[in-house]
Every structure is written in structure tokens, then in C-alpha cells.
JSON list of C-alpha atoms in Angstrom, two decimals:
[
{"chain": "A", "resi": 1, "resn": "GLN", "atom": "CA", "xyz": [8.29, -0.47, 18.21]},
{"chain": "A", "resi": 2, "resn": "VAL", "atom": "CA", "xyz": [6.42, -1.16, 14.65]},
{"chain": "A", "resi": 3, "resn": "GLN", "atom": "CA", "xyz": [8.17, -0.21, 11.71]},
{"chain": "A", "resi": 4, "resn": "LEU", "atom": "CA", "xyz": [7.47, 0.12, 8.03]},
{"chain": "A", "resi": 5, "resn": "VAL", "atom": "CA", "xyz": [9.91, 0.69, 5.43]},
{"chain": "A", "resi": 6, "resn": "GLU", "atom": "CA", "xyz": [9.24, 1.54, 1.89]},
{"chain": "A", "resi": 7, "resn": "SER", "atom": "CA", "xyz": [11.34, 0.89, -0.97]},
{"chain": "A", "resi": 8, "resn": "GLY", "atom": "CA", "xyz": [11.53, 0.55, -4.92]},
{"chain": "A", "resi": 9, "resn": "GLY", "atom": "CA", "xyz": [10.50, 3.99, -6.00]},
{"chain": "A", "resi": 10, "resn": "GLY", "atom": "CA", "xyz": [12.09, 5.91, -8.39]},
{"chain": "A", "resi": 11, "resn": "LEU", "atom": "CA", "xyz": [11.83, 7.70, -11.92]},
{"chain": "A", "resi": 12, "resn": "VAL", "atom": "CA", "xyz": [10.30, 6.08, -14.70]},
{"chain": "A", "resi": 13, "resn": "GLN", "atom": "CA", "xyz": [8.71, 6.70, -18.20]},
{"chain": "A", "resi": 14, "resn": "ALA", "atom": "CA", "xyz": [5.19, 6.47, -18.78]},
{"chain": "A", "resi": 15, "resn": "GLY", "atom": "CA", "xyz": [4.12, 2.97, -19.53]},
{"chain": "A", "resi": 16, "resn": "GLY", "atom": "CA", "xyz": [6.84, 1.62, -17.54]},
{"chain": "A", "resi": 17, "resn": "SER", "atom": "CA", "xyz": [6.36, -0.75, -14.35]},
{"chain": "A", "resi": 18, "resn": "LEU", "atom": "CA", "xyz": [7.98, -0.41, -10.96]},
{"chain": "A", "resi": 19, "resn": "ARG", "atom": "CA", "xyz": [7.36, -2.83, -7.85]},
{"chain": "A", "resi": 20, "resn": "LEU", "atom": "CA", "xyz": [7.14, -0.93, -4.38]},
{"chain": "A", "resi": 21, "resn": "SER", "atom": "CA", "xyz": [7.80, -2.94, -1.25]},
{"chain": "A", "resi": 22, "resn": "CYS", "atom": "CA", "xyz": [7.13, -2.52, 2.08]},
{"chain": "A", "resi": 23, "resn": "THR", "atom": "CA", "xyz": [8.56, -4.64, 4.88]},
{"chain": "A", "resi": 24, "resn": "ALA", "atom": "CA", "xyz": [7.24, -4.45, 8.48]},
{"chain": "A", "resi": 25, "resn": "SER", "atom": "CA", "xyz": [8.43, -5.09, 11.89]},
{"chain": "A", "resi": 26, "resn": "GLY", "atom": "CA", "xyz": [7.20, -4.92, 15.39]},
{"chain": "A", "resi": 27, "resn": "LEU", "atom": "CA", "xyz": [3.69, -6.06, 14.46]},
{"chain": "A", "resi": 28, "resn": "PRO", "atom": "CA", "xyz": [1.92, -9.53, 14.10]},
{"chain": "A", "resi": 29, "resn": "PHE", "atom": "CA", "xyz": [2.19, -9.00, 10.23]},
{"chain": "A", "resi": 30, "resn": "ALA", "atom": "CA", "xyz": [0.19, -12.30, 9.52]},
{"chain": "A", "resi": 31, "resn": "SER", "atom": "CA", "xyz": [-2.95, -10.87, 10.96]},
{"chain": "A", "resi": 32, "resn": "SER", "atom": "CA", "xyz": [-2.52, -7.38, 9.91]},
{"chain": "A", "resi": 33, "resn": "VAL", "atom": "CA", "xyz": [-4.46, -5.37, 7.27]},
{"chain": "A", "resi": 34, "resn": "LEU", "atom": "CA", "xyz": [-2.14, -3.25, 5.18]},
{"chain": "A", "resi": 35, "resn": "GLY", "atom": "CA", "xyz": [-2.69, -0.93, 2.60]},
{"chain": "A", "resi": 36, "resn": "TRP", "atom": "CA", "xyz": [-0.59, 1.19, -0.04]},
{"chain": "A", "resi": 37, "resn": "PHE", "atom": "CA", "xyz": [-1.66, 5.14, -0.07]},
{"chain": "A", "resi": 38, "resn": "ARG", "atom": "CA", "xyz": [0.16, 7.82, -2.11]},
{"chain": "A", "resi": 39, "resn": "GLN", "atom": "CA", "xyz": [0.36, 11.90, -1.85]},
{"chain": "A", "resi": 40, "resn": "PRO", "atom": "CA", "xyz": [0.59, 13.95, -5.33]},
{"chain": "A", "resi": 41, "resn": "PRO", "atom": "CA", "xyz": [2.07, 17.01, -5.20]},
{"chain": "A", "resi": 42, "resn": "GLY", "atom": "CA", "xyz": [0.06, 19.61, -3.68]},
{"chain": "A", "resi": 43, "resn": "ARG", "atom": "CA", "xyz": [-2.93, 17.16, -2.60]},
{"chain": "A", "resi": 44, "resn": "GLU", "atom": "CA", "xyz": [-4.01, 15.17, 0.03]},
{"chain": "A", "resi": 45, "resn": "ARG", "atom": "CA", "xyz": [-3.02, 11.47, 0.84]},
{"chain": "A", "resi": 46, "resn": "GLU", "atom": "CA", "xyz": [-5.27, 9.08, -1.13]},
{"chain": "A", "resi": 47, "resn": "PHE", "atom": "CA", "xyz": [-5.72, 5.51, -0.90]},
{"chain": "A", "resi": 48, "resn": "VAL", "atom": "CA", "xyz": [-4.24, 3.23, -3.69]},
{"chain": "A", "resi": 49, "resn": "ALA", "atom": "CA", "xyz": [-4.67, -0.25, -2.71]},
{"chain": "A", "resi": 50, "resn": "GLY", "atom": "CA", "xyz": [-4.97, -2.66, 0.51]},
{"chain": "A", "resi": 51, "resn": "ILE", "atom": "CA", "xyz": [-5.11, -6.26, 1.59]},
{"chain": "A", "resi": 52, "resn": "THR", "atom": "CA", "xyz": [-6.47, -8.41, 4.14]},
{"chain": "A", "resi": 53, "resn": "TRP", "atom": "CA", "xyz": [-4.61, -11.00, 6.17]},
{"chain": "A", "resi": 54, "resn": "ARG", "atom": "CA", "xyz": [-7.18, -13.73, 4.89]},
{"chain": "A", "resi": 55, "resn": "GLY", "atom": "CA", "xyz": [-9.48, -14.78, 2.01]},
{"chain": "A", "resi": 56, "resn": "GLY", "atom": "CA", "xyz": [-9.27, -13.55, -1.47]},
{"chain": "A", "resi": 57, "resn": "ALA", "atom": "CA", "xyz": [-8.64, -16.06, -4.19]},
{"chain": "A", "resi": 58, "resn": "THR", "atom": "CA", "xyz": [-5.37, -17.38, -2.81]},
{"chain": "A", "resi": 59, "resn": "GLY", "atom": "CA", "xyz": [-6.55, -17.37, 0.82]},
{"chain": "A", "resi": 60, "resn": "ASN", "atom": "CA", "xyz": [-3.61, -14.94, 1.33]},
{"chain": "A", "resi": 61, "resn": "GLY", "atom": "CA", "xyz": [-5.66, -11.84, 1.62]},
{"chain": "A", "resi": 62, "resn": "ALA", "atom": "CA", "xyz": [-8.63, -10.21, 0.07]},
{"chain": "A", "resi": 63, "resn": "THR", "atom": "CA", "xyz": [-7.57, -7.00, -2.21]},
{"chain": "A", "resi": 64, "resn": "THR", "atom": "CA", "xyz": [-8.87, -3.92, -2.74]},
{"chain": "A", "resi": 65, "resn": "TYR", "atom": "CA", "xyz": [-8.15, -1.02, -5.34]},
{"chain": "A", "resi": 66, "resn": "ALA", "atom": "CA", "xyz": [-8.82, 2.64, -5.95]},
{"chain": "A", "resi": 67, "resn": "ASP", "atom": "CA", "xyz": [-10.75, 3.14, -9.48]},
{"chain": "A", "resi": 68, "resn": "SER", "atom": "CA", "xyz": [-7.85, 4.81, -10.83]},
{"chain": "A", "resi": 69, "resn": "VAL", "atom": "CA", "xyz": [-5.39, 1.98, -10.41]},
{"chain": "A", "resi": 70, "resn": "LYS", "atom": "CA", "xyz": [-7.67, -0.90, -11.14]},
{"chain": "A", "resi": 71, "resn": "GLY", "atom": "CA", "xyz": [-6.27, -3.20, -13.82]},
{"chain": "A", "resi": 72, "resn": "ARG", "atom": "CA", "xyz": [-2.80, -1.46, -13.82]},
{"chain": "A", "resi": 73, "resn": "PHE", "atom": "CA", "xyz": [-1.54, -2.44, -10.09]},
{"chain": "A", "resi": 74, "resn": "THR", "atom": "CA", "xyz": [-1.41, -5.35, -7.98]},
{"chain": "A", "resi": 75, "resn": "ILE", "atom": "CA", "xyz": [-1.10, -5.61, -4.37]},
{"chain": "A", "resi": 76, "resn": "SER", "atom": "CA", "xyz": [0.29, -8.84, -3.00]},
{"chain": "A", "resi": 77, "resn": "ARG", "atom": "CA", "xyz": [1.74, -10.21, 0.15]},
{"chain": "A", "resi": 78, "resn": "ASP", "atom": "CA", "xyz": [4.57, -12.40, 1.61]},
{"chain": "A", "resi": 79, "resn": "ASN", "atom": "CA", "xyz": [3.74, -13.22, 5.17]},
{"chain": "A", "resi": 80, "resn": "ALA", "atom": "CA", "xyz": [7.48, -15.42, 5.50]},
{"chain": "A", "resi": 81, "resn": "LYS", "atom": "CA", "xyz": [9.15, -12.05, 4.59]},
{"chain": "A", "resi": 82, "resn": "ASN", "atom": "CA", "xyz": [6.74, -9.67, 6.51]},
{"chain": "A", "resi": 83, "resn": "THR", "atom": "CA", "xyz": [6.53, -7.60, 3.22]},
{"chain": "A", "resi": 84, "resn": "ILE", "atom": "CA", "xyz": [3.95, -6.40, 0.98]},
{"chain": "A", "resi": 85, "resn": "TYR", "atom": "CA", "xyz": [3.99, -5.15, -2.54]},
{"chain": "A", "resi": 86, "resn": "LEU", "atom": "CA", "xyz": [2.75, -3.06, -5.08]},
{"chain": "A", "resi": 87, "resn": "GLN", "atom": "CA", "xyz": [3.45, -3.90, -8.88]},
{"chain": "A", "resi": 88, "resn": "MET", "atom": "CA", "xyz": [2.74, -0.97, -10.59]},
{"chain": "A", "resi": 89, "resn": "ASN", "atom": "CA", "xyz": [2.19, -1.38, -14.69]},
{"chain": "A", "resi": 90, "resn": "SER", "atom": "CA", "xyz": [1.39, 1.03, -17.39]},
{"chain": "A", "resi": 91, "resn": "LEU", "atom": "CA", "xyz": [2.48, 3.97, -15.18]},
{"chain": "A", "resi": 92, "resn": "ARG", "atom": "CA", "xyz": [0.96, 7.37, -16.17]},
{"chain": "A", "resi": 93, "resn": "SER", "atom": "CA", "xyz": [2.03, 11.16, -15.12]},
{"chain": "A", "resi": 94, "resn": "ASP", "atom": "CA", "xyz": [-0.57, 11.29, -12.69]},
{"chain": "A", "resi": 95, "resn": "ASP", "atom": "CA", "xyz": [0.76, 8.17, -10.56]},
{"chain": "A", "resi": 96, "resn": "THR", "atom": "CA", "xyz": [3.60, 10.49, -9.55]},
{"chain": "A", "resi": 97, "resn": "ALA", "atom": "CA", "xyz": [3.50, 10.81, -5.85]},
{"chain": "A", "resi": 98, "resn": "VAL", "atom": "CA", "xyz": [4.92, 9.76, -2.72]},
{"chain": "A", "resi": 99, "resn": "TYR", "atom": "CA", "xyz": [3.65, 6.39, -1.77]},
{"chain": "A", "resi": 100, "resn": "TYR", "atom": "CA", "xyz": [3.09, 5.30, 1.79]},
{"chain": "A", "resi": 101, "resn": "CYS", "atom": "CA", "xyz": [2.63, 2.13, 3.39]},
{"chain": "A", "resi": 102, "resn": "GLY", "atom": "CA", "xyz": [0.16, 1.75, 6.11]},
{"chain": "A", "resi": 103, "resn": "ALA", "atom": "CA", "xyz": [-1.11, -0.79, 8.81]},
{"chain": "A", "resi": 104, "resn": "ARG", "atom": "CA", "xyz": [-4.51, -0.80, 10.55]},
{"chain": "A", "resi": 105, "resn": "ASP", "atom": "CA", "xyz": [-4.32, -1.79, 14.58]},
{"chain": "A", "resi": 106, "resn": "PRO", "atom": "CA", "xyz": [-3.43, -5.26, 14.37]},
{"chain": "A", "resi": 107, "resn": "GLY", "atom": "CA", "xyz": [-4.71, -5.85, 17.91]},
{"chain": "A", "resi": 108, "resn": "ARG", "atom": "CA", "xyz": [-8.36, -5.38, 16.53]},
{"chain": "A", "resi": 109, "resn": "LEU", "atom": "CA", "xyz": [-8.05, -8.09, 13.82]},
{"chain": "A", "resi": 110, "resn": "TYR", "atom": "CA", "xyz": [-9.70, -6.12, 10.97]},
{"chain": "A", "resi": 111, "resn": "THR", "atom": "CA", "xyz": [-11.19, -8.29, 8.47]},
{"chain": "A", "resi": 112, "resn": "TYR", "atom": "CA", "xyz": [-11.54, -5.57, 5.88]},
{"chain": "A", "resi": 113, "resn": "VAL", "atom": "CA", "xyz": [-9.64, -2.89, 3.92]},
{"chain": "A", "resi": 114, "resn": "ALA", "atom": "CA", "xyz": [-10.46, 0.89, 4.89]},
{"chain": "A", "resi": 115, "resn": "VAL", "atom": "CA", "xyz": [-9.93, 3.45, 2.30]},
{"chain": "A", "resi": 116, "resn": "ARG", "atom": "CA", "xyz": [-9.40, 6.42, 4.64]},
{"chain": "A", "resi": 117, "resn": "THR", "atom": "CA", "xyz": [-6.20, 7.61, 6.34]},
{"chain": "A", "resi": 118, "resn": "ASP", "atom": "CA", "xyz": [-7.60, 7.85, 9.78]},
{"chain": "A", "resi": 119, "resn": "ASP", "atom": "CA", "xyz": [-8.20, 3.99, 9.95]},
{"chain": "A", "resi": 120, "resn": "TYR", "atom": "CA", "xyz": [-4.60, 3.38, 9.37]},
{"chain": "A", "resi": 121, "resn": "ARG", "atom": "CA", "xyz": [-2.33, 3.42, 12.85]},
{"chain": "A", "resi": 122, "resn": "TYR", "atom": "CA", "xyz": [0.93, 3.03, 11.31]},
{"chain": "A", "resi": 123, "resn": "TRP", "atom": "CA", "xyz": [2.90, 4.69, 8.39]},
{"chain": "A", "resi": 124, "resn": "GLY", "atom": "CA", "xyz": [6.18, 4.43, 6.93]},
{"chain": "A", "resi": 125, "resn": "GLN", "atom": "CA", "xyz": [8.17, 7.00, 5.59]},
{"chain": "A", "resi": 126, "resn": "GLY", "atom": "CA", "xyz": [7.37, 7.02, 2.10]},
{"chain": "A", "resi": 127, "resn": "THR", "atom": "CA", "xyz": [8.91, 6.54, -1.23]},
{"chain": "A", "resi": 128, "resn": "GLN", "atom": "CA", "xyz": [9.00, 8.89, -4.41]},
{"chain": "A", "resi": 129, "resn": "VAL", "atom": "CA", "xyz": [7.53, 7.83, -7.59]},
{"chain": "A", "resi": 130, "resn": "THR", "atom": "CA", "xyz": [7.88, 9.97, -10.49]},
{"chain": "A", "resi": 131, "resn": "VAL", "atom": "CA", "xyz": [6.50, 9.39, -13.94]},
{"chain": "A", "resi": 132, "resn": "SER", "atom": "CA", "xyz": [7.65, 11.18, -16.83]},
{"chain": "A", "resi": 133, "resn": "SER", "atom": "CA", "xyz": [5.91, 12.06, -20.15]}
]
């Protein structure tokens, strides 16, 4: 049984920082493509950032970001802890949303990040991030 558990959300002032974590179980984490999505109030779920399981500058995964978060958010993974992180800096009020962690089907050995929700098979329950202005 696959489980993704997010944590680290909360209330922060504009300009502040938060770090979200997503710990996975029940899947081959080291060969999984994972991503962060968010759902602002009254809107559809949208892509934030994703990471593959190989490649990139460190060889620990190539990263992709939505234009709205480039330069402010950083996604990373720790395969030893089965966890991905989303470091969020310079937060703005329009970053307010429920943040979800998603995993693509690891059995397919995907090597690229997808930006559509339909391309992710497993989801966490979400964690609320509220940025006050």
C-alpha cells in the first residue's frame, strides 16, 4: 500500500519561508518521479515542482519548476529517508494553497517530470500553507 504523507505547512508572513516534507512508503522511492502540486482556494490543482530519480546537477534527480515559483522554491530528495522536500522562500500571498505531494507510477520507470495531475498515480492528503500579507 502506497502512502505519501506531507508535513511542514502553516501560517507565515509574506516574505517568509517554509519547508514542506513528503515521506513515502510502499513504493520504490529511489526510482520514482515525484512532484509538488498546490490547490489555491476555489481553483484547480496546479503543478509547482517535480524531481526525477536520476540526472540533474548532483545526479540525484533533475528538477522542473512552474514559472511562478522559479528562483523562490527548491525541490530536493533524500532517498535514504524516502522523502522529498520543498523549500519555499520569499513567500507571497498568492502562494496560499493546500500543497500536495504526488508520485508517478514507479513501475513505468519514468525519467521525466510531468506537470499534469492525471500523470500522477499516488497522492498525499495535503498540507495547508497560508501566507499573510
